[in-house]
């Protein structure tokens, strides 16, 4: 018989199989597995340790005082709960696509597209916004080294507060990342590894130099700001941990993904948390908490502390160089994550197959990468993005919540599924993860929800009018023998016969 006609609700609720999922016509079904645990760990560190740690103390310390150390611990716990849930999902569903693929497997096609909108918002806007920030650091470094800067017309968008022609450094950064990603995943991972080690080295330099000026008196009045101050600072700091989910976008290019991905996620969390707390501890030991709220501190971050201790600019120049490298690394990994999410969507037929075409030599989605680079470079070069940054946060938090709920759903639905890593303290851990993310979401502005709703609404409209009609689950996907479970019928499956591409009805217990 021919393939069954699914009802509208069945189309929305159908789920991608954990294994043996169909592939859309014209799409590639896999990428090259070339990334190991160490490189993947540094992918997570590279995407997480951005400019936030260089400047977050100037915002968080005035709110919490010396107890900002507790705020860092709370933020790490909140992010860690989500990271642990990601680790289980990555070991259970070891494919590219991050939260989109996890939602598709656990909650169905319609929810997966909504989550995809969150990820496209998170990753796409992040690439552009971070690239805009890179422009400022490049100018600062050029000024420190050569006493010369790029003109305003080439470092600002036409609609910035101080308008220019184009933010040229931001565009160049995205283009450089594009060529690296086109060259190959292993080459990109190698470059990222070098850059992450350099920026961690710069932060280690700050810790060592700052500890030479350590004074325990600066920790007096540790609890003066109270619980309210600590939680407020924790909300600010939480966003410095965003990026750990980038590890889960690499599922199709990781060696032994079921073991490698959980290890890399947990290792990245430990590295990031350790460096953040050490930087905060060393910084607080050098100056009184009240000094962190000054304008000078807000503009120059950790550089001011180093200049006070060393009496010169050499250390702050190195720190500025570290920030430039840090942003390059973040842009590279986030752009990588965006292209792999689009690849997964194209492979599933929910985007045109051009998004899942792979270059046979480099085994990378070249067309996909070029499209991402063009769109994000236009945003970075010509449009001020400060008003969209909160929308990045909301997309991330919704993704975190989805993964945590997905862990519970998959445990109930497929209790015997192989899970090399399991969430400790289940089901309390994923529930706490959801509650922690909701608490952070509660403080976001209504304008942020408006932007978020508009983005999700557009993606879902695209799905309803195009995606659901082209889904790889509609007709077995690629040529060949592909079993596909039909939603709503646990006893029957329709199997495509490889010769004539007709479907025959069989019960699951039939040979």
CSV table of C-alpha atoms in Angstrom, one decimal:
chain,number,residue,atom,x,y,z
A,1,UNK,CA,0.0,0.0,0.0
A,2,UNK,CA,1.1,3.6,-0.3
A,3,UNK,CA,2.3,5.8,2.6
A,4,UNK,CA,-0.5,6.7,5.0
A,5,UNK,CA,-1.9,10.2,5.1
A,6,UNK,CA,-1.3,11.6,8.5
A,7,UNK,CA,-3.7,14.0,10.1
A,8,UNK,CA,-2.7,17.6,10.9
A,9,UNK,CA,-2.2,16.8,14.6
A,10,UNK,CA,-0.2,13.7,13.8
A,11,UNK,CA,2.2,15.7,11.6
A,12,UNK,CA,2.7,18.2,14.4
A,13,UNK,CA,3.4,15.5,17.1
A,14,UNK,CA,5.5,13.0,15.0
A,15,UNK,CA,8.9,12.4,16.5
A,16,UNK,CA,12.3,11.8,15.0
A,17,UNK,CA,13.5,8.2,15.8
A,18,UNK,CA,16.5,8.1,18.1
A,19,UNK,CA,18.3,5.9,15.6
A,20,UNK,CA,17.7,5.2,11.9
A,21,UNK,CA,15.9,8.5,11.2
A,22,UNK,CA,15.1,9.2,7.5
A,23,UNK,CA,17.0,11.8,5.5
A,24,UNK,CA,15.4,14.4,3.2
A,25,UNK,CA,15.9,14.0,-0.6
A,26,UNK,CA,19.0,15.8,-1.7
A,27,UNK,CA,20.5,16.1,1.8
A,28,UNK,CA,23.7,14.6,3.1
A,29,UNK,CA,23.2,12.1,5.9
A,30,UNK,CA,26.4,12.6,7.9
A,31,UNK,CA,29.4,14.7,8.5
A,32,UNK,CA,33.0,13.6,9.2
A,33,UNK,CA,33.8,12.4,12.7
A,34,UNK,CA,37.1,14.1,13.6
A,35,UNK,CA,36.7,15.8,17.0
A,36,UNK,CA,38.0,14.3,20.2
A,37,UNK,CA,37.2,14.9,23.9
A,38,UNK,CA,39.9,17.6,24.5
A,39,UNK,CA,39.0,19.6,21.4
A,40,UNK,CA,35.3,19.3,22.1
A,41,UNK,CA,35.8,20.4,25.7
A,42,UNK,CA,37.6,23.5,24.4
A,43,UNK,CA,34.6,24.1,22.1
A,44,UNK,CA,32.5,24.5,25.2
A,45,UNK,CA,35.0,26.7,26.9
A,46,UNK,CA,35.6,28.7,23.8
A,47,UNK,CA,31.9,29.5,23.4
A,48,UNK,CA,31.4,30.2,27.1
A,49,UNK,CA,34.4,32.3,28.2
A,50,UNK,CA,33.9,35.4,26.2
A,51,UNK,CA,34.1,39.1,27.2
A,52,UNK,CA,31.7,38.5,30.1
A,53,UNK,CA,34.3,37.6,32.6
A,54,UNK,CA,36.5,40.5,31.6
A,55,UNK,CA,33.7,42.9,32.6
A,56,UNK,CA,31.0,41.2,34.7
A,57,UNK,CA,32.7,42.0,38.0
A,58,UNK,CA,32.0,45.7,37.5
A,59,UNK,CA,28.3,45.0,37.4
A,60,UNK,CA,28.0,42.1,39.8
A,61,UNK,CA,30.2,43.2,42.7
A,62,UNK,CA,28.2,46.4,43.4
A,63,UNK,CA,25.1,44.3,43.7
A,64,UNK,CA,26.5,41.5,46.0
A,65,UNK,CA,29.7,42.9,47.5
A,66,UNK,CA,32.4,40.3,48.4
A,67,UNK,CA,29.6,37.7,48.5
A,68,UNK,CA,29.7,37.8,44.7
A,69,UNK,CA,31.7,34.6,45.1
A,70,UNK,CA,28.5,33.0,46.3
A,71,UNK,CA,26.7,34.5,43.3
A,72,UNK,CA,29.2,32.8,41.0
A,73,UNK,CA,28.6,29.5,42.7
A,74,UNK,CA,24.8,29.9,42.4
A,75,UNK,CA,25.1,30.8,38.7
A,76,UNK,CA,27.4,27.8,38.2
A,77,UNK,CA,24.9,25.5,39.9
A,78,UNK,CA,22.0,26.9,37.8
A,79,UNK,CA,24.0,26.5,34.6
A,80,UNK,CA,25.4,23.2,35.8
A,81,UNK,CA,22.0,21.6,36.3
A,82,UNK,CA,21.2,22.4,32.6
A,83,UNK,CA,24.7,21.2,31.5
A,84,UNK,CA,24.1,17.8,33.3
A,85,UNK,CA,20.8,17.4,31.5
A,86,UNK,CA,22.5,18.2,28.2
A,87,UNK,CA,25.1,15.6,29.0
A,88,UNK,CA,22.4,12.8,29.3
A,89,UNK,CA,20.6,13.9,26.2
A,90,UNK,CA,23.9,14.1,24.3
A,91,UNK,CA,24.7,10.5,25.3
A,92,UNK,CA,21.1,9.3,24.5
A,93,UNK,CA,20.7,11.2,21.2
A,94,UNK,CA,24.2,11.7,19.8
A,95,UNK,CA,23.5,13.7,16.7
A,96,UNK,CA,24.1,17.3,15.5
A,97,UNK,CA,21.4,19.9,16.2
A,98,UNK,CA,21.6,20.4,19.9
A,99,UNK,CA,18.2,21.2,21.6
A,100,UNK,CA,16.4,21.1,18.3
A,101,UNK,CA,17.2,17.5,17.7
A,102,UNK,CA,16.5,16.6,21.4
A,103,UNK,CA,13.1,18.3,21.2
A,104,UNK,CA,12.3,16.5,17.9
A,105,UNK,CA,13.0,13.2,19.5
A,106,UNK,CA,11.1,13.8,22.7
A,107,UNK,CA,8.3,16.3,22.0
A,108,UNK,CA,7.6,16.2,18.3
A,109,UNK,CA,8.1,18.2,15.1
A,110,UNK,CA,6.1,21.3,16.0
A,111,UNK,CA,7.8,21.9,19.3
A,112,UNK,CA,11.2,21.2,17.6
A,113,UNK,CA,10.6,24.0,15.2
A,114,UNK,CA,9.7,26.4,18.1
A,115,UNK,CA,13.0,25.4,19.8
A,116,UNK,CA,14.8,25.8,16.5
A,117,UNK,CA,13.6,29.4,16.5
A,118,UNK,CA,15.0,29.9,19.9
A,119,UNK,CA,18.4,28.5,18.8
A,120,UNK,CA,18.5,30.6,15.6
A,121,UNK,CA,17.8,33.7,17.7
A,122,UNK,CA,20.4,32.7,20.3
A,123,UNK,CA,23.2,31.8,17.9
A,124,UNK,CA,22.5,34.1,15.0
A,125,UNK,CA,22.2,37.3,17.0
A,126,UNK,CA,25.1,36.2,19.2
A,127,UNK,CA,27.4,35.9,16.2
A,128,UNK,CA,26.6,39.4,15.1
A,129,UNK,CA,26.6,41.0,18.5
A,130,UNK,CA,29.9,39.4,19.6
A,131,UNK,CA,31.5,40.5,16.3
A,132,UNK,CA,30.4,44.1,17.0
A,133,UNK,CA,32.1,43.9,20.4
A,134,UNK,CA,35.3,42.6,18.7
A,135,UNK,CA,35.5,45.8,16.7
A,136,UNK,CA,35.9,47.9,19.9
A,137,UNK,CA,38.6,45.6,21.4
A,138,UNK,CA,40.6,45.6,18.1
A,139,UNK,CA,40.6,49.4,18.2
A,140,UNK,CA,41.6,49.4,21.9
A,141,UNK,CA,44.5,47.0,21.1
A,142,UNK,CA,45.6,49.1,18.1
A,143,UNK,CA,45.7,52.2,20.3
A,144,UNK,CA,47.7,50.5,23.0
A,145,UNK,CA,50.2,49.1,20.6
A,146,UNK,CA,50.5,51.7,17.9
A,147,UNK,CA,48.7,54.8,19.1
A,148,UNK,CA,46.4,54.5,16.1
A,149,UNK,CA,42.7,53.5,15.6
A,150,UNK,CA,40.4,52.8,12.8
A,151,UNK,CA,38.2,55.8,11.9
A,152,UNK,CA,34.7,56.0,13.4
A,153,UNK,CA,33.1,55.6,9.9
A,154,UNK,CA,34.5,52.0,9.6
A,155,UNK,CA,33.7,50.8,13.2
A,156,UNK,CA,30.1,51.9,13.6
A,157,UNK,CA,26.8,51.0,11.9
A,158,UNK,CA,24.8,53.7,10.2
A,159,UNK,CA,22.2,53.7,12.9
A,160,UNK,CA,24.5,53.6,15.9
A,161,UNK,CA,24.4,56.4,18.5
A,162,UNK,CA,27.6,57.7,16.8
A,163,UNK,CA,26.8,56.7,13.2
A,164,UNK,CA,29.4,55.4,10.7
A,165,UNK,CA,29.3,53.7,7.3
A,166,UNK,CA,29.9,50.1,8.3
A,167,UNK,CA,31.4,48.1,11.2
A,168,UNK,CA,34.2,46.7,9.0
A,169,UNK,CA,36.1,44.7,11.7
A,170,UNK,CA,32.9,42.9,12.7
A,171,UNK,CA,32.3,41.9,9.0
A,172,UNK,CA,36.0,40.8,8.6
A,173,UNK,CA,35.8,38.6,11.7
A,174,UNK,CA,32.7,36.8,10.5
A,175,UNK,CA,34.3,36.2,7.0
A,176,UNK,CA,37.5,34.8,8.6
A,177,UNK,CA,35.4,32.4,10.7
A,178,UNK,CA,33.5,31.4,7.6
A,179,UNK,CA,36.7,30.4,5.7
A,180,UNK,CA,37.9,28.5,8.7
A,181,UNK,CA,34.6,26.5,9.0
A,182,UNK,CA,34.5,25.8,5.3
A,183,UNK,CA,38.1,24.4,5.5
A,184,UNK,CA,37.0,21.7,7.9
A,185,UNK,CA,35.7,20.9,11.4
A,186,UNK,CA,39.0,19.5,12.6
A,187,UNK,CA,40.9,22.6,11.4
A,188,UNK,CA,38.4,24.9,13.1
A,189,UNK,CA,38.7,22.8,16.3
A,190,UNK,CA,42.5,23.1,16.2
A,191,UNK,CA,42.4,26.9,15.8
A,192,UNK,CA,39.8,27.2,18.5
A,193,UNK,CA,42.0,25.0,20.8
A,194,UNK,CA,45.0,27.4,20.4
A,195,UNK,CA,42.8,30.5,21.0
A,196,UNK,CA,41.1,29.0,24.1
A,197,UNK,CA,44.5,28.1,25.6
A,198,UNK,CA,45.7,31.6,25.0
A,199,UNK,CA,42.7,33.3,26.6
A,200,UNK,CA,42.8,30.9,29.6
A,201,UNK,CA,46.5,31.8,29.8
A,202,UNK,CA,45.6,35.5,29.9
A,203,UNK,CA,43.1,35.0,32.6
A,204,UNK,CA,45.7,32.9,34.6
A,205,UNK,CA,48.1,35.8,34.2
A,206,UNK,CA,45.5,38.1,35.7
A,207,UNK,CA,44.9,35.7,38.6
A,208,UNK,CA,48.6,35.4,39.4
A,209,UNK,CA,49.3,39.2,39.1
A,210,UNK,CA,46.2,40.1,41.1
A,211,UNK,CA,47.1,37.8,43.9
A,212,UNK,CA,50.4,39.6,44.4
A,213,UNK,CA,48.3,42.6,45.6
A,214,UNK,CA,45.9,40.5,47.7
A,215,UNK,CA,44.4,42.0,50.9
A,216,UNK,CA,42.0,40.0,53.0
A,217,UNK,CA,40.5,43.2,54.5
A,218,UNK,CA,38.6,43.7,51.2
A,219,UNK,CA,36.4,40.8,52.2
A,220,UNK,CA,35.0,42.5,55.3
A,221,UNK,CA,31.3,42.9,55.3
A,222,UNK,CA,31.0,39.8,53.2
A,223,UNK,CA,27.2,39.4,53.7
A,224,UNK,CA,26.3,43.1,53.9
A,225,UNK,CA,24.3,43.1,50.6
A,226,UNK,CA,22.1,40.2,51.8
A,227,UNK,CA,20.4,37.4,49.9
A,228,UNK,CA,18.7,39.8,47.5
A,229,UNK,CA,22.0,41.2,46.3
A,230,UNK,CA,23.5,37.8,45.9
A,231,UNK,CA,20.6,36.5,43.8
A,232,UNK,CA,20.6,39.7,41.7
A,233,UNK,CA,24.3,39.3,40.9
A,234,UNK,CA,23.8,35.6,40.2
A,235,UNK,CA,21.2,36.5,37.5
A,236,UNK,CA,23.8,38.8,35.9
A,237,UNK,CA,26.5,36.2,36.1
A,238,UNK,CA,24.4,33.4,34.8
A,239,UNK,CA,24.7,34.7,31.3
A,240,UNK,CA,28.5,34.4,31.5
A,241,UNK,CA,27.9,30.6,31.5
A,242,UNK,CA,25.8,30.6,28.3
A,243,UNK,CA,27.7,28.7,25.6
A,244,UNK,CA,28.1,25.2,27.1
A,245,UNK,CA,25.3,24.0,24.9
A,246,UNK,CA,27.5,24.6,21.9
A,247,UNK,CA,29.1,21.2,22.6
A,248,UNK,CA,25.8,19.5,21.8
A,249,UNK,CA,25.8,20.9,18.2
A,250,UNK,CA,28.7,18.7,17.2
A,251,UNK,CA,27.1,15.3,17.6
A,252,UNK,CA,27.8,14.2,14.0
A,253,UNK,CA,31.4,15.2,14.0
A,254,UNK,CA,32.6,13.7,17.3
A,255,UNK,CA,34.4,10.5,17.8
A,256,UNK,CA,32.4,8.1,20.0
A,257,UNK,CA,29.8,10.8,20.7
A,258,UNK,CA,27.9,8.9,23.4
A,259,UNK,CA,30.9,9.0,25.7
A,260,UNK,CA,32.8,12.0,24.4
A,261,UNK,CA,29.9,14.6,24.5
A,262,UNK,CA,28.9,14.1,28.2
A,263,UNK,CA,32.6,14.2,29.2
A,264,UNK,CA,33.2,17.4,27.2
A,265,UNK,CA,30.2,19.2,28.6
A,266,UNK,CA,31.0,18.3,32.3
A,267,UNK,CA,34.7,19.1,31.8
A,268,UNK,CA,33.9,22.5,30.1
A,269,UNK,CA,31.6,23.4,33.0
A,270,UNK,CA,34.4,22.6,35.6
A,271,UNK,CA,37.0,24.6,33.7
A,272,UNK,CA,34.7,27.6,33.2
A,273,UNK,CA,33.5,27.6,36.8
A,274,UNK,CA,37.0,27.3,38.2
A,275,UNK,CA,38.4,30.2,36.2
A,276,UNK,CA,35.4,32.4,36.9
A,277,UNK,CA,35.6,32.0,40.7
A,278,UNK,CA,39.4,32.3,40.8
A,279,UNK,CA,39.2,35.6,38.7
A,280,UNK,CA,36.5,36.9,41.1
A,281,UNK,CA,38.5,35.9,44.2
A,282,UNK,CA,41.7,37.5,42.9
A,283,UNK,CA,40.0,40.7,41.7
A,284,UNK,CA,38.2,41.2,45.0
A,285,UNK,CA,41.5,40.7,46.9
A,286,UNK,CA,43.1,43.7,45.1
A,287,UNK,CA,40.5,46.4,45.8
A,288,UNK,CA,37.5,47.3,47.8
A,289,UNK,CA,34.1,46.2,46.5
A,290,UNK,CA,32.9,49.8,46.3
A,291,UNK,CA,35.6,50.5,43.6
A,292,UNK,CA,34.1,48.1,41.1
A,293,UNK,CA,31.1,50.3,40.3
A,294,UNK,CA,33.2,53.2,38.9
A,295,UNK,CA,32.9,54.3,35.3
A,296,UNK,CA,36.5,53.5,34.7
A,297,UNK,CA,36.1,50.0,36.0
A,298,UNK,CA,33.0,49.4,33.9
A,299,UNK,CA,34.8,50.5,30.7
A,300,UNK,CA,38.1,48.7,31.2
A,301,UNK,CA,37.2,45.8,33.5
A,302,UNK,CA,40.1,43.8,34.7
A,303,UNK,CA,42.6,46.0,32.9
A,304,UNK,CA,42.2,48.7,35.5
A,305,UNK,CA,43.2,46.3,38.3
A,306,UNK,CA,46.3,45.2,36.5
A,307,UNK,CA,47.4,48.8,35.8
A,308,UNK,CA,47.0,49.6,39.5
A,309,UNK,CA,49.1,46.7,40.5
A,310,UNK,CA,51.9,46.8,37.9
A,311,UNK,CA,52.0,50.6,37.5
A,312,UNK,CA,52.2,50.2,33.7
A,313,UNK,CA,50.1,49.2,30.6
A,314,UNK,CA,51.9,46.1,29.5
A,315,UNK,CA,49.6,43.7,31.4
A,316,UNK,CA,46.4,45.5,30.4
A,317,UNK,CA,47.6,45.4,26.8
A,318,UNK,CA,48.0,41.6,27.1
A,319,UNK,CA,44.5,41.5,28.6
A,320,UNK,CA,43.1,43.4,25.7
A,321,UNK,CA,44.8,41.0,23.3
A,322,UNK,CA,43.2,38.2,25.3
A,323,UNK,CA,39.8,39.8,24.9
A,324,UNK,CA,40.3,40.0,21.1
A,325,UNK,CA,41.3,36.4,20.9
A,326,UNK,CA,38.4,35.5,23.2
A,327,UNK,CA,35.8,37.1,21.0
A,328,UNK,CA,37.3,35.5,17.9
A,329,UNK,CA,37.0,32.1,19.6
A,330,UNK,CA,33.4,32.7,20.7
A,331,UNK,CA,32.4,33.8,17.2
A,332,UNK,CA,34.0,30.8,15.6
A,333,UNK,CA,32.3,28.2,17.9
A,334,UNK,CA,28.9,29.9,17.9
A,335,UNK,CA,28.9,30.2,14.1
A,336,UNK,CA,29.9,26.5,14.0
A,337,UNK,CA,26.9,25.7,16.2
A,338,UNK,CA,24.5,27.7,14.0
A,339,UNK,CA,25.6,25.9,10.8
A,340,UNK,CA,25.2,22.5,12.4
A,341,UNK,CA,21.7,23.3,13.7
A,342,UNK,CA,20.7,24.3,10.2
A,343,UNK,CA,22.4,21.2,8.8
A,344,UNK,CA,20.2,19.0,11.1
A,345,UNK,CA,17.1,20.9,10.1
A,346,UNK,CA,17.9,20.5,6.4
A,347,UNK,CA,18.6,16.8,6.8
A,348,UNK,CA,15.2,16.4,8.5
A,349,UNK,CA,13.5,18.1,5.6
A,350,UNK,CA,12.3,21.1,7.7
A,351,UNK,CA,14.5,23.4,5.7
A,352,UNK,CA,15.5,23.2,2.0
A,353,UNK,CA,18.0,20.4,1.4
A,354,UNK,CA,20.7,23.0,0.4
A,355,UNK,CA,21.2,23.6,4.1
A,356,UNK,CA,22.3,19.9,4.5
A,357,UNK,CA,24.5,19.6,1.4
A,358,UNK,CA,28.1,18.7,2.3
A,359,UNK,CA,31.3,19.4,0.4
A,360,UNK,CA,32.8,15.9,-0.5
A,361,UNK,CA,36.3,17.1,0.2
A,362,UNK,CA,36.0,19.0,3.4
A,363,UNK,CA,32.9,17.2,4.6
A,364,UNK,CA,31.4,20.6,5.8
A,365,UNK,CA,28.1,22.3,4.9
A,366,UNK,CA,29.7,25.0,2.7
A,367,UNK,CA,26.5,26.6,1.3
A,368,UNK,CA,25.0,26.7,4.7
A,369,UNK,CA,28.1,28.3,6.2
A,370,UNK,CA,28.1,31.0,3.5
A,371,UNK,CA,24.5,31.8,4.1
A,372,UNK,CA,25.0,32.2,7.8
A,373,UNK,CA,28.1,34.4,7.2
A,374,UNK,CA,26.3,36.7,4.8
A,375,UNK,CA,23.2,37.2,7.0
A,376,UNK,CA,25.2,37.7,10.3
A,377,UNK,CA,27.8,40.0,8.7
A,378,UNK,CA,25.0,42.3,7.3
A,379,UNK,CA,23.5,42.4,10.8
A,380,UNK,CA,26.9,43.1,12.4
A,381,UNK,CA,28.0,45.6,9.8
A,382,UNK,CA,24.9,47.8,9.5
A,383,UNK,CA,22.5,47.2,12.4
A,384,UNK,CA,22.9,48.1,16.1
A,385,UNK,CA,22.1,45.0,18.0
A,386,UNK,CA,22.1,46.0,21.7
A,387,UNK,CA,18.3,45.9,21.9
A,388,UNK,CA,18.4,42.2,20.8
A,389,UNK,CA,20.9,40.9,23.4
A,390,UNK,CA,18.2,40.0,25.9
A,391,UNK,CA,16.4,38.0,23.2
A,392,UNK,CA,19.6,35.9,23.0
A,393,UNK,CA,19.2,35.1,26.7
A,394,UNK,CA,15.5,34.2,26.4
A,395,UNK,CA,16.3,31.8,23.5
A,396,UNK,CA,19.0,30.1,25.6
A,397,UNK,CA,16.9,29.7,28.7
A,398,UNK,CA,13.9,28.2,26.8
A,399,UNK,CA,16.4,25.8,25.2
A,400,UNK,CA,17.7,24.8,28.6
A,401,UNK,CA,14.2,24.2,29.9
A,402,UNK,CA,13.4,22.1,26.8
A,403,UNK,CA,16.4,19.8,27.4
A,404,UNK,CA,15.6,19.3,31.1
A,405,UNK,CA,12.0,18.4,30.3
A,406,UNK,CA,13.2,16.2,27.5
A,407,UNK,CA,15.4,14.1,29.9
A,408,UNK,CA,12.2,13.3,31.9
A,409,UNK,CA,10.2,12.4,28.8
A,410,UNK,CA,12.8,10.2,27.3
A,411,UNK,CA,13.3,8.4,30.6
A,412,UNK,CA,9.6,7.6,30.8
A,413,UNK,CA,9.1,6.7,27.1
A,414,UNK,CA,12.3,4.8,26.5
A,415,UNK,CA,13.6,3.5,29.9
A,416,UNK,CA,15.8,0.9,28.2
A,417,UNK,CA,17.6,3.3,25.8
A,418,UNK,CA,21.3,3.2,26.1
A,419,UNK,CA,22.6,6.1,28.3
A,420,UNK,CA,26.3,6.1,28.9
A,421,UNK,CA,25.7,9.1,31.1
A,422,UNK,CA,22.8,9.5,33.4
A,423,UNK,CA,21.7,12.7,35.3
A,424,UNK,CA,22.5,12.2,39.0
A,425,UNK,CA,19.6,12.8,41.4
A,426,UNK,CA,16.9,12.2,38.7
A,427,UNK,CA,14.2,13.4,38.7
A,428,UNK,CA,15.0,16.2,41.1
A,429,UNK,CA,18.0,17.5,39.0
A,430,UNK,CA,16.0,18.3,35.8
A,431,UNK,CA,13.1,19.7,37.8
A,432,UNK,CA,15.5,22.1,39.6
A,433,UNK,CA,17.1,23.0,36.3
A,434,UNK,CA,13.7,24.1,34.9
A,435,UNK,CA,12.9,26.1,38.0
A,436,UNK,CA,16.3,27.9,37.9
A,437,UNK,CA,15.8,28.9,34.3
A,438,UNK,CA,12.2,30.1,35.0
A,439,UNK,CA,13.6,32.2,37.9
A,440,UNK,CA,16.0,33.9,35.5
A,441,UNK,CA,13.4,34.4,32.8
A,442,UNK,CA,11.1,36.1,35.2
A,443,UNK,CA,13.4,39.2,35.3
A,444,UNK,CA,13.4,39.8,31.6
A,445,UNK,CA,11.7,42.9,30.1
A,446,UNK,CA,8.4,42.7,28.1
A,447,UNK,CA,10.1,44.0,25.0
A,448,UNK,CA,12.3,40.9,25.1
A,449,UNK,CA,9.3,38.6,25.1
A,450,UNK,CA,7.8,40.6,22.2
A,451,UNK,CA,10.9,40.1,20.0
A,452,UNK,CA,11.1,36.4,21.1
A,453,UNK,CA,7.4,35.8,20.3
A,454,UNK,CA,7.8,37.4,16.9
A,455,UNK,CA,10.8,35.3,16.0
A,456,UNK,CA,9.2,32.0,17.1
A,457,UNK,CA,5.9,32.9,15.4
A,458,UNK,CA,7.6,33.5,12.0
A,459,UNK,CA,9.5,30.2,12.2
A,460,UNK,CA,6.3,28.3,13.1
A,461,UNK,CA,4.4,29.9,10.3
A,462,UNK,CA,7.2,28.7,7.9
A,463,UNK,CA,6.8,25.2,9.3
A,464,UNK,CA,3.0,25.1,8.9
A,465,UNK,CA,3.1,26.3,5.3
A,466,UNK,CA,6.3,24.6,4.1
A,467,UNK,CA,8.2,22.5,6.6
A,468,UNK,CA,5.6,20.0,7.5
A,469,UNK,CA,4.9,19.2,3.9
A,470,UNK,CA,8.6,18.5,3.2
A,471,UNK,CA,9.5,16.7,6.4
A,472,UNK,CA,11.7,13.6,5.8
A,473,UNK,CA,9.2,11.7,8.0
A,474,UNK,CA,6.5,12.2,5.3
A,475,UNK,CA,7.6,9.6,2.8
A,476,UNK,CA,10.6,7.8,4.2
A,477,UNK,CA,13.1,10.5,3.3
A,478,UNK,CA,16.1,9.3,1.3
A,479,UNK,CA,16.2,6.4,-1.2
A,480,UNK,CA,16.6,3.0,0.3
A,481,UNK,CA,15.3,1.0,3.2
A,482,UNK,CA,14.2,3.3,6.0
A,483,UNK,CA,11.8,2.2,8.7
A,484,UNK,CA,9.6,4.9,10.1
A,485,UNK,CA,7.2,4.7,13.1
A,486,UNK,CA,3.9,6.3,12.6
A,487,UNK,CA,2.8,8.6,15.4
A,488,UNK,CA,-0.3,7.4,17.3
A,489,UNK,CA,0.2,3.8,16.3
A,490,UNK,CA,2.7,1.9,18.5
A,491,UNK,CA,1.9,-1.5,16.9
A,492,UNK,CA,2.2,-0.8,13.2
A,493,UNK,CA,5.0,0.5,11.1
A,494,UNK,CA,5.2,1.2,7.4
A,495,UNK,CA,8.4,-0.1,5.7
A,496,UNK,CA,9.6,1.3,2.4
A,497,UNK,CA,10.6,-1.4,0.0
A,498,UNK,CA,13.9,-0.4,-1.7
A,499,UNK,CA,13.0,-1.5,-5.2
A,500,UNK,CA,9.6,0.1,-6.0
A,501,UNK,CA,9.4,2.6,-3.0
A,502,UNK,CA,6.0,1.4,-2.0
A,503,UNK,CA,5.0,0.9,1.6
A,504,UNK,CA,3.7,-2.3,3.1
A,505,UNK,CA,2.0,-2.7,6.4
A,506,UNK,CA,3.7,-4.9,9.1
A,507,UNK,CA,3.2,-5.4,12.7
A,508,UNK,CA,6.3,-4.9,14.8
A,509,UNK,CA,6.5,-8.6,15.8
A,510,UNK,CA,6.5,-9.7,12.1
A,511,UNK,CA,9.8,-10.4,10.3
